[in-house]
Amino acid sequence: MQIMGIGANYHTTNQNVSPQSNDTEMKIQGLKQELQKLNAEKQKAVQQKDQEEAKRIEKRIREIEKQIQELQRRKDDTAEQVADTQKKEKISSDDGKYIDTWV
């Protein structure tokens, strides 16, 4: 008979992260990099006093910020759903494993 210690089956991977969440995180990171580039371009346009270009870039920045917010919301919703599912699975797998004791 083998007795395993506490944490013997511990996994270092985050089980609350779904593949969709990882993909979403990669998209968010890409959009954030694009934002950095656009902010640099906007600053350059402002220094060159090109107001039309600065406005165009600002509009694009706002669009990307909205995309990031939407992706972050979806990622958070997905993580919450995964956590809820895991909690339900744990509860159902724990049924009948407890012994009631009276003190």
PDB file of C-alpha atoms in Angstrom:
ATOM      1  CA  MET A   1       0.000   0.000   0.000  1.00  0.00           C
ATOM      2  CA  GLN A   2       1.361   3.376  -0.971  1.00  0.00           C
ATOM      3  CA  ILE A   3       0.506   6.464   1.034  1.00  0.00           C
ATOM      4  CA  MET A   4       1.034   9.754  -0.717  1.00  0.00           C
ATOM      5  CA  GLY A   5       1.838  12.882   1.241  1.00  0.00           C
ATOM      6  CA  ILE A   6      -0.052  16.105   1.026  1.00  0.00           C
ATOM      7  CA  GLY A   7       0.510  17.713  -2.321  1.00  0.00           C
ATOM      8  CA  ALA A   8       1.914  14.602  -3.957  1.00  0.00           C
ATOM      9  CA  ASN A   9      -0.288  15.192  -6.973  1.00  0.00           C
ATOM     10  CA  TYR A  10       0.296  18.934  -7.048  1.00  0.00           C
ATOM     11  CA  HIS A  11       0.483  20.386 -10.545  1.00  0.00           C
ATOM     12  CA  THR A  12       2.202  23.682 -11.211  1.00  0.00           C
ATOM     13  CA  THR A  13      -0.019  24.524 -14.168  1.00  0.00           C
ATOM     14  CA  ASN A  14      -2.904  26.867 -13.563  1.00  0.00           C
ATOM     15  CA  GLN A  15      -5.971  24.738 -13.995  1.00  0.00           C
ATOM     16  CA  ASN A  16      -8.224  27.805 -14.119  1.00  0.00           C
ATOM     17  CA  VAL A  17      -6.721  28.889 -17.445  1.00  0.00           C
ATOM     18  CA  SER A  18      -8.386  27.550 -20.553  1.00  0.00           C
ATOM     19  CA  PRO A  19      -6.739  27.378 -23.982  1.00  0.00           C
ATOM     20  CA  GLN A  20      -9.129  30.131 -25.058  1.00  0.00           C
ATOM     21  CA  SER A  21      -7.872  32.283 -22.202  1.00  0.00           C
ATOM     22  CA  ASN A  22      -4.260  31.802 -23.287  1.00  0.00           C
ATOM     23  CA  ASP A  23      -5.159  32.738 -26.871  1.00  0.00           C
ATOM     24  CA  THR A  24      -7.042  35.787 -25.620  1.00  0.00           C
ATOM     25  CA  GLU A  25      -4.078  36.814 -23.479  1.00  0.00           C
ATOM     26  CA  MET A  26      -1.794  36.605 -26.511  1.00  0.00           C
ATOM     27  CA  LYS A  27      -4.196  38.814 -28.489  1.00  0.00           C
ATOM     28  CA  ILE A  28      -4.304  41.317 -25.637  1.00  0.00           C
ATOM     29  CA  GLN A  29      -0.512  41.446 -25.467  1.00  0.00           C
ATOM     30  CA  GLY A  30      -0.307  41.998 -29.237  1.00  0.00           C
ATOM     31  CA  LEU A  31      -2.809  44.834 -29.049  1.00  0.00           C
ATOM     32  CA  LYS A  32      -0.903  46.420 -26.167  1.00  0.00           C
ATOM     33  CA  GLN A  33       2.272  46.346 -28.250  1.00  0.00           C
ATOM     34  CA  GLU A  34       0.391  47.977 -31.112  1.00  0.00           C
ATOM     35  CA  LEU A  35      -0.830  50.646 -28.680  1.00  0.00           C
ATOM     36  CA  GLN A  36       2.748  51.420 -27.665  1.00  0.00           C
ATOM     37  CA  LYS A  37       3.720  51.870 -31.316  1.00  0.00           C
ATOM     38  CA  LEU A  38       0.724  54.064 -32.019  1.00  0.00           C
ATOM     39  CA  ASN A  39       1.407  56.241 -28.983  1.00  0.00           C
ATOM     40  CA  ALA A  40       4.961  56.777 -30.227  1.00  0.00           C
ATOM     41  CA  GLU A  41       3.631  57.632 -33.714  1.00  0.00           C
ATOM     42  CA  LYS A  42       1.094  60.019 -32.222  1.00  0.00           C
ATOM     43  CA  GLN A  43       3.780  61.754 -30.192  1.00  0.00           C
ATOM     44  CA  LYS A  44       5.880  62.121 -33.323  1.00  0.00           C
ATOM     45  CA  ALA A  45       2.901  63.541 -35.256  1.00  0.00           C
ATOM     46  CA  VAL A  46       2.238  66.051 -32.466  1.00  0.00           C
ATOM     47  CA  GLN A  47       5.902  67.118 -32.469  1.00  0.00           C
ATOM     48  CA  GLN A  48       5.662  67.605 -36.231  1.00  0.00           C
ATOM     49  CA  LYS A  49       2.410  69.544 -35.706  1.00  0.00           C
ATOM     50  CA  ASP A  50       0.496  67.143 -37.949  1.00  0.00           C
ATOM     51  CA  GLN A  51      -2.889  67.421 -36.267  1.00  0.00           C
ATOM     52  CA  GLU A  52      -4.715  65.312 -38.863  1.00  0.00           C
ATOM     53  CA  GLU A  53      -2.311  62.407 -38.394  1.00  0.00           C
ATOM     54  CA  ALA A  54      -2.494  62.750 -34.600  1.00  0.00           C
ATOM     55  CA  LYS A  55      -6.303  62.616 -34.754  1.00  0.00           C
ATOM     56  CA  ARG A  56      -6.245  59.563 -37.029  1.00  0.00           C
ATOM     57  CA  ILE A  57      -3.842  57.783 -34.699  1.00  0.00           C
ATOM     58  CA  GLU A  58      -5.871  58.763 -31.626  1.00  0.00           C
ATOM     59  CA  LYS A  59      -8.985  57.287 -33.228  1.00  0.00           C
ATOM     60  CA  ARG A  60      -7.125  54.013 -33.844  1.00  0.00           C
ATOM     61  CA  ILE A  61      -5.826  54.035 -30.252  1.00  0.00           C
ATOM     62  CA  ARG A  62      -9.404  54.300 -28.913  1.00  0.00           C
ATOM     63  CA  GLU A  63     -10.503  51.387 -31.138  1.00  0.00           C
ATOM     64  CA  ILE A  64      -7.688  49.198 -29.857  1.00  0.00           C
ATOM     65  CA  GLU A  65      -8.394  50.137 -26.239  1.00  0.00           C
ATOM     66  CA  LYS A  66     -12.019  49.049 -26.737  1.00  0.00           C
ATOM     67  CA  GLN A  67     -10.837  45.744 -28.229  1.00  0.00           C
ATOM     68  CA  ILE A  68      -8.549  45.169 -25.257  1.00  0.00           C
ATOM     69  CA  GLN A  69     -11.364  45.880 -22.800  1.00  0.00           C
ATOM     70  CA  GLU A  70     -13.690  43.465 -24.602  1.00  0.00           C
ATOM     71  CA  LEU A  71     -11.053  40.724 -24.745  1.00  0.00           C
ATOM     72  CA  GLN A  72     -10.229  41.231 -21.058  1.00  0.00           C
ATOM     73  CA  ARG A  73     -13.924  40.984 -20.173  1.00  0.00           C
ATOM     74  CA  ARG A  74     -14.267  37.764 -22.174  1.00  0.00           C
ATOM     75  CA  LYS A  75     -11.115  36.349 -20.569  1.00  0.00           C
ATOM     76  CA  ASP A  76     -12.411  37.168 -17.092  1.00  0.00           C
ATOM     77  CA  ASP A  77     -15.820  35.635 -17.895  1.00  0.00           C
ATOM     78  CA  THR A  78     -14.163  32.475 -19.226  1.00  0.00           C
ATOM     79  CA  ALA A  79     -11.920  32.151 -16.161  1.00  0.00           C
ATOM     80  CA  GLU A  80     -14.943  32.617 -13.924  1.00  0.00           C
ATOM     81  CA  GLN A  81     -16.872  29.918 -15.804  1.00  0.00           C
ATOM     82  CA  VAL A  82     -13.930  27.509 -15.569  1.00  0.00           C
ATOM     83  CA  ALA A  83     -13.613  28.149 -11.835  1.00  0.00           C
ATOM     84  CA  ASP A  84     -17.361  27.595 -11.333  1.00  0.00           C
ATOM     85  CA  THR A  85     -17.233  24.355 -13.308  1.00  0.00           C
ATOM     86  CA  GLN A  86     -14.256  23.110 -11.312  1.00  0.00           C
ATOM     87  CA  LYS A  87     -15.981  24.026  -8.064  1.00  0.00           C
ATOM     88  CA  LYS A  88     -19.100  22.088  -9.112  1.00  0.00           C
ATOM     89  CA  GLU A  89     -16.987  19.101 -10.163  1.00  0.00           C
ATOM     90  CA  LYS A  90     -15.177  19.145  -6.810  1.00  0.00           C
ATOM     91  CA  ILE A  91     -18.431  19.283  -4.897  1.00  0.00           C
ATOM     92  CA  SER A  92     -19.905  16.407  -6.891  1.00  0.00           C
ATOM     93  CA  SER A  93     -16.713  14.337  -6.533  1.00  0.00           C
ATOM     94  CA  ASP A  94     -16.654  14.918  -2.779  1.00  0.00           C
ATOM     95  CA  ASP A  95     -20.174  13.558  -2.244  1.00  0.00           C
ATOM     96  CA  GLY A  96     -20.181  10.801   0.351  1.00  0.00           C
ATOM     97  CA  LYS A  97     -16.572  11.222   1.410  1.00  0.00           C
ATOM     98  CA  TYR A  98     -17.249  12.987   4.682  1.00  0.00           C
ATOM     99  CA  ILE A  99     -18.063  11.415   8.015  1.00  0.00           C
ATOM    100  CA  ASP A 100     -20.361  13.379  10.262  1.00  0.00           C
ATOM    101  CA  THR A 101     -19.094  13.685  13.799  1.00  0.00           C
ATOM    102  CA  TRP A 102     -20.986  14.968  16.757  1.00  0.00           C
ATOM    103  CA  VAL A 103     -19.175  16.973  19.345  1.00  0.00           C
TER     104      VAL A 103
END
